Short mmCIF file of C-alpha atoms in Angstrom, two decimals:
data_model
loop_
_atom_site.label_atom_id
_atom_site.label_comp_id
_atom_site.label_asym_id
_atom_site.label_seq_id
_atom_site.Cartn_x
_atom_site.Cartn_y
_atom_site.Cartn_z
CA MET A 12 -32.95 2.03 15.20
CA PRO A 13 -30.14 3.57 13.08
CA ASP A 14 -29.64 2.47 9.51
CA MET A 15 -26.78 -0.05 8.91
CA ARG A 16 -25.07 2.38 6.55
CA VAL A 17 -24.99 5.00 9.33
CA ARG A 18 -23.43 2.48 11.74
CA LYS A 19 -20.75 1.54 9.22
CA MET A 20 -19.97 5.21 8.61
CA GLU A 21 -19.77 5.92 12.35
CA TYR A 22 -17.42 2.94 12.80
CA LYS A 23 -15.25 4.09 9.89
CA LEU A 24 -15.08 7.66 11.17
CA ARG A 25 -14.27 6.50 14.70
CA ASN A 26 -11.43 4.23 13.50
CA ASP A 27 -9.96 6.59 10.89
CA VAL A 28 -9.58 9.56 13.21
CA SER A 29 -5.91 10.47 13.46
CA MET A 30 -4.34 11.53 16.69
CA ALA A 31 -2.29 14.72 16.82
CA SER A 32 0.80 12.57 17.47
CA ASP A 33 0.26 10.42 14.34
CA GLU A 34 2.74 11.08 11.57
CA PRO A 35 1.73 10.11 8.01
CA PHE A 36 4.24 9.19 5.31
CA SER A 37 3.22 9.11 1.66
CA ASN A 38 4.12 6.52 -0.93
CA SER A 39 6.93 7.26 -3.35
CA LYS A 40 6.07 10.04 -5.82
CA LYS A 41 8.08 8.19 -8.47
CA GLU A 42 5.64 5.29 -8.20
CA ILE A 43 2.68 7.66 -8.67
CA TYR A 44 4.31 9.30 -11.71
CA ASN A 45 4.96 5.85 -13.24
CA PHE A 46 1.27 5.01 -12.84
CA ALA A 47 0.27 8.32 -14.42
CA ALA A 48 2.53 7.56 -17.41
CA ILE A 49 1.04 4.06 -17.75
CA LEU A 50 -2.48 5.49 -17.67
CA PHE A 51 -1.65 8.14 -20.27
CA CYS A 52 -0.13 5.52 -22.61
CA GLY A 53 -3.11 3.26 -21.95
CA VAL A 54 -5.59 5.94 -23.03
CA ILE A 55 -3.60 6.60 -26.22
CA GLU A 56 -3.45 2.85 -26.88
CA LEU A 57 -7.20 2.53 -26.28
CA ILE A 58 -7.99 5.20 -28.85
CA LEU A 59 -5.55 3.91 -31.49
CA MET A 60 -6.49 0.25 -30.97
CA HIS A 61 -10.19 1.08 -31.31
CA ILE A 62 -9.62 3.04 -34.54
CA PHE A 63 -7.54 0.18 -35.95
CA LEU A 64 -9.95 -2.62 -34.92
CA VAL A 65 -13.11 -0.85 -36.10
CA ASN A 66 -11.87 -1.32 -39.66
CA ILE A 67 -11.47 -5.09 -39.09
CA ASP A 68 -14.52 -5.98 -36.98
CA LYS A 69 -16.80 -3.70 -34.99
CA ASP A 70 -17.63 -6.34 -32.33
CA ILE A 71 -13.96 -7.11 -31.65
CA ALA A 72 -13.22 -3.39 -31.41
CA ILE A 73 -15.96 -2.88 -28.82
CA PHE A 74 -14.84 -5.92 -26.78
CA VAL A 75 -11.13 -4.98 -26.75
CA SER A 76 -11.94 -1.33 -25.97
CA ALA A 77 -14.21 -2.36 -23.07
CA MET A 78 -11.54 -4.66 -21.59
CA THR A 79 -8.87 -1.98 -21.93
CA ALA A 80 -11.18 0.57 -20.30
CA LEU A 81 -11.75 -1.81 -17.35
CA ILE A 82 -8.02 -2.32 -16.89
CA LEU A 83 -7.39 1.44 -17.07
CA THR A 84 -10.15 2.02 -14.48
CA PHE A 85 -8.49 -0.48 -12.14
CA LEU A 86 -5.09 1.18 -12.62
CA PHE A 87 -6.65 4.60 -11.98
CA PHE A 88 -8.02 3.44 -8.63
CA VAL A 89 -4.66 1.89 -7.68
CA MET A 90 -3.00 5.23 -8.47
CA HIS A 91 -5.70 7.02 -6.44
CA GLY A 92 -4.92 4.71 -3.52
CA LEU A 93 -1.19 5.43 -3.84
CA ILE A 94 -1.92 9.15 -3.56
CA TYR A 95 -4.37 9.05 -0.64
CA LYS A 96 -3.43 5.97 1.40
CA LYS A 97 -0.61 6.53 3.85
CA ILE A 98 1.79 4.71 6.11
CA ILE A 99 1.13 6.22 9.54
CA LEU A 100 3.33 6.19 12.64
CA ARG A 101 0.79 5.88 15.43
CA GLN A 102 1.33 5.91 19.19
CA GLU A 103 1.47 2.13 19.53
CA GLY A 104 2.78 1.06 16.11
CA ILE A 105 2.91 1.51 12.34
CA SER A 106 -0.28 1.39 10.27
CA ILE A 107 0.51 0.25 6.71
CA ASP A 108 -2.16 0.86 4.09
CA VAL A 109 -0.92 0.46 0.51
CA PRO A 110 -3.11 -0.50 -2.50
CA VAL A 111 -3.02 -4.12 -3.70
CA THR A 112 -1.53 -5.31 -0.38
CA PRO A 113 -3.24 -6.16 2.90
CA LYS A 114 -3.78 -3.45 5.50
CA LEU A 115 -1.41 -4.17 8.40
CA PHE A 116 -0.69 -2.81 11.87
CA VAL A 117 2.77 -3.52 13.28
CA PRO A 118 3.25 -2.71 16.99
CA TYR A 119 6.58 -1.13 17.96
CA SER A 120 7.16 -4.00 20.40
CA ASN A 121 7.39 -6.40 17.42
CA ILE A 122 9.84 -4.31 15.33
CA ALA A 123 13.45 -5.45 15.55
CA LYS A 124 14.88 -2.77 13.25
CA VAL A 125 14.02 -0.34 10.49
CA GLU A 126 16.73 0.25 7.92
CA SER A 127 17.28 1.32 4.34
CA PHE A 128 16.66 -1.36 1.75
CA VAL A 129 19.72 -2.07 -0.39
CA SER A 130 18.96 -1.45 -4.06
CA GLY A 131 19.03 -4.65 -6.07
CA GLN A 132 18.55 -6.82 -2.98
CA LYS A 133 15.76 -9.37 -3.33
CA MET A 134 13.13 -9.81 -0.64
CA ASP A 135 12.25 -13.44 0.13
CA ARG A 136 8.76 -14.14 -1.24
CA HIS A 137 7.89 -16.55 1.57
CA THR A 138 8.93 -14.50 4.60
CA GLY A 139 8.80 -10.95 3.25
CA LEU A 140 6.08 -8.61 2.01
CA ARG A 141 6.77 -5.95 -0.61
CA ALA A 142 4.18 -3.34 0.31
CA THR A 143 4.86 -1.47 -2.94
CA VAL A 144 3.21 -1.56 -6.34
CA LEU A 145 5.83 -0.79 -9.01
CA GLU A 146 8.96 0.45 -7.24
CA GLU A 147 11.59 -1.40 -5.25
CA PRO A 148 11.29 -0.84 -1.51
CA ASN A 149 13.58 1.76 0.04
CA ILE A 150 12.78 0.83 3.68
CA GLU A 151 12.87 -2.62 5.29
CA ILE A 152 11.12 -3.37 8.58
CA SER A 153 12.44 -6.51 10.33
CA LEU A 154 10.15 -8.11 12.91
CA TYR A 155 10.84 -10.16 16.04
CA ASN A 156 7.80 -12.38 15.49
CA PRO A 157 6.05 -12.97 12.15
CA ILE A 158 2.71 -11.30 11.45
CA PHE A 159 -0.08 -13.54 10.11
CA PHE A 160 -2.83 -12.28 7.80
CA ASN A 161 -5.34 -13.60 5.28
CA TRP A 162 -4.36 -12.93 1.70
CA LEU A 163 -6.00 -14.33 -1.43
CA ARG A 164 -7.79 -17.15 0.39
CA HIS A 165 -4.84 -18.41 2.43
CA VAL A 166 -2.98 -17.43 5.58
CA ARG A 167 0.41 -15.86 5.07
CA SER A 168 3.12 -14.87 7.53
CA VAL A 169 5.84 -12.27 7.09
CA SER A 170 8.88 -11.37 9.14
CA LYS A 171 10.07 -8.50 6.90
CA ILE A 172 8.11 -5.70 5.25
CA GLY A 173 9.45 -3.54 2.42
CA LEU A 174 8.04 -0.03 1.87
CA SER A 175 8.58 2.60 -0.82
CA LEU A 176 8.33 6.03 0.80
CA ASP A 177 9.06 9.64 -0.14
CA LYS A 178 11.17 10.33 2.96
CA PRO A 179 12.77 7.00 3.93
CA ASP A 180 15.49 8.47 6.16
CA GLN A 181 13.03 10.52 8.18
CA PHE A 182 10.74 7.48 8.53
CA ALA A 183 13.59 5.24 9.70
CA GLY A 184 14.83 7.87 12.16
CA LEU A 185 11.41 8.51 13.70
CA THR A 186 10.54 4.82 13.91
CA ASN A 187 13.87 3.86 15.47
CA SER A 188 13.57 6.72 17.99
CA LYS A 189 10.06 5.52 18.96
CA ILE A 190 11.38 1.96 19.36
CA ALA A 191 14.27 3.23 21.52
CA GLN A 192 11.85 5.31 23.60
CA ARG A 193 9.71 2.20 24.16
CA LYS A 194 12.77 0.26 25.34
CA GLU A 195 13.70 3.07 27.74
CA ASP A 196 10.16 3.25 29.10
CA GLY A 197 10.28 -0.49 29.77
CA ARG A 198 7.22 -1.28 27.65
CA GLN A 199 9.07 -3.63 25.33
CA LEU A 200 10.20 -7.16 26.16
#
């Protein structure tokens, strides 16, 4: 009987395989650069704070340095996720995988429109999901029917999703063309 770890790996490999028709879009580079700057400043702050606090109390210096190191480790892994996790246009819908937000799959049949997000516009906290970390979204996906998902121990529904992408115009064009193709093929509504 195969080991449970082997089964989990086989399941992960089977579900993460991309089709040749899948088109990945990366998160905004500006967001990644902002995280890199925060991490750099955090490391400098960690060193200076430790040097300053060692003169006051060694135990406090160790505690504050350990907490800062934990926070910097968390931020490093969020930045790592921003670099390697993608928003993927699949055959049947959009797979959204952004750090610190739930992993979602939105079928093309549920997408009403994909358009540019107006800078300065606020997204409603109760009906919208900002699938970004630091930046404002530059793409807004409007849905026909809300999507329900578990998030922080309660069920949440969204009817709009905001994304921050490197190539928002290309994403909107490809998504809208796939939606139009679905309508022509008669697979939607």
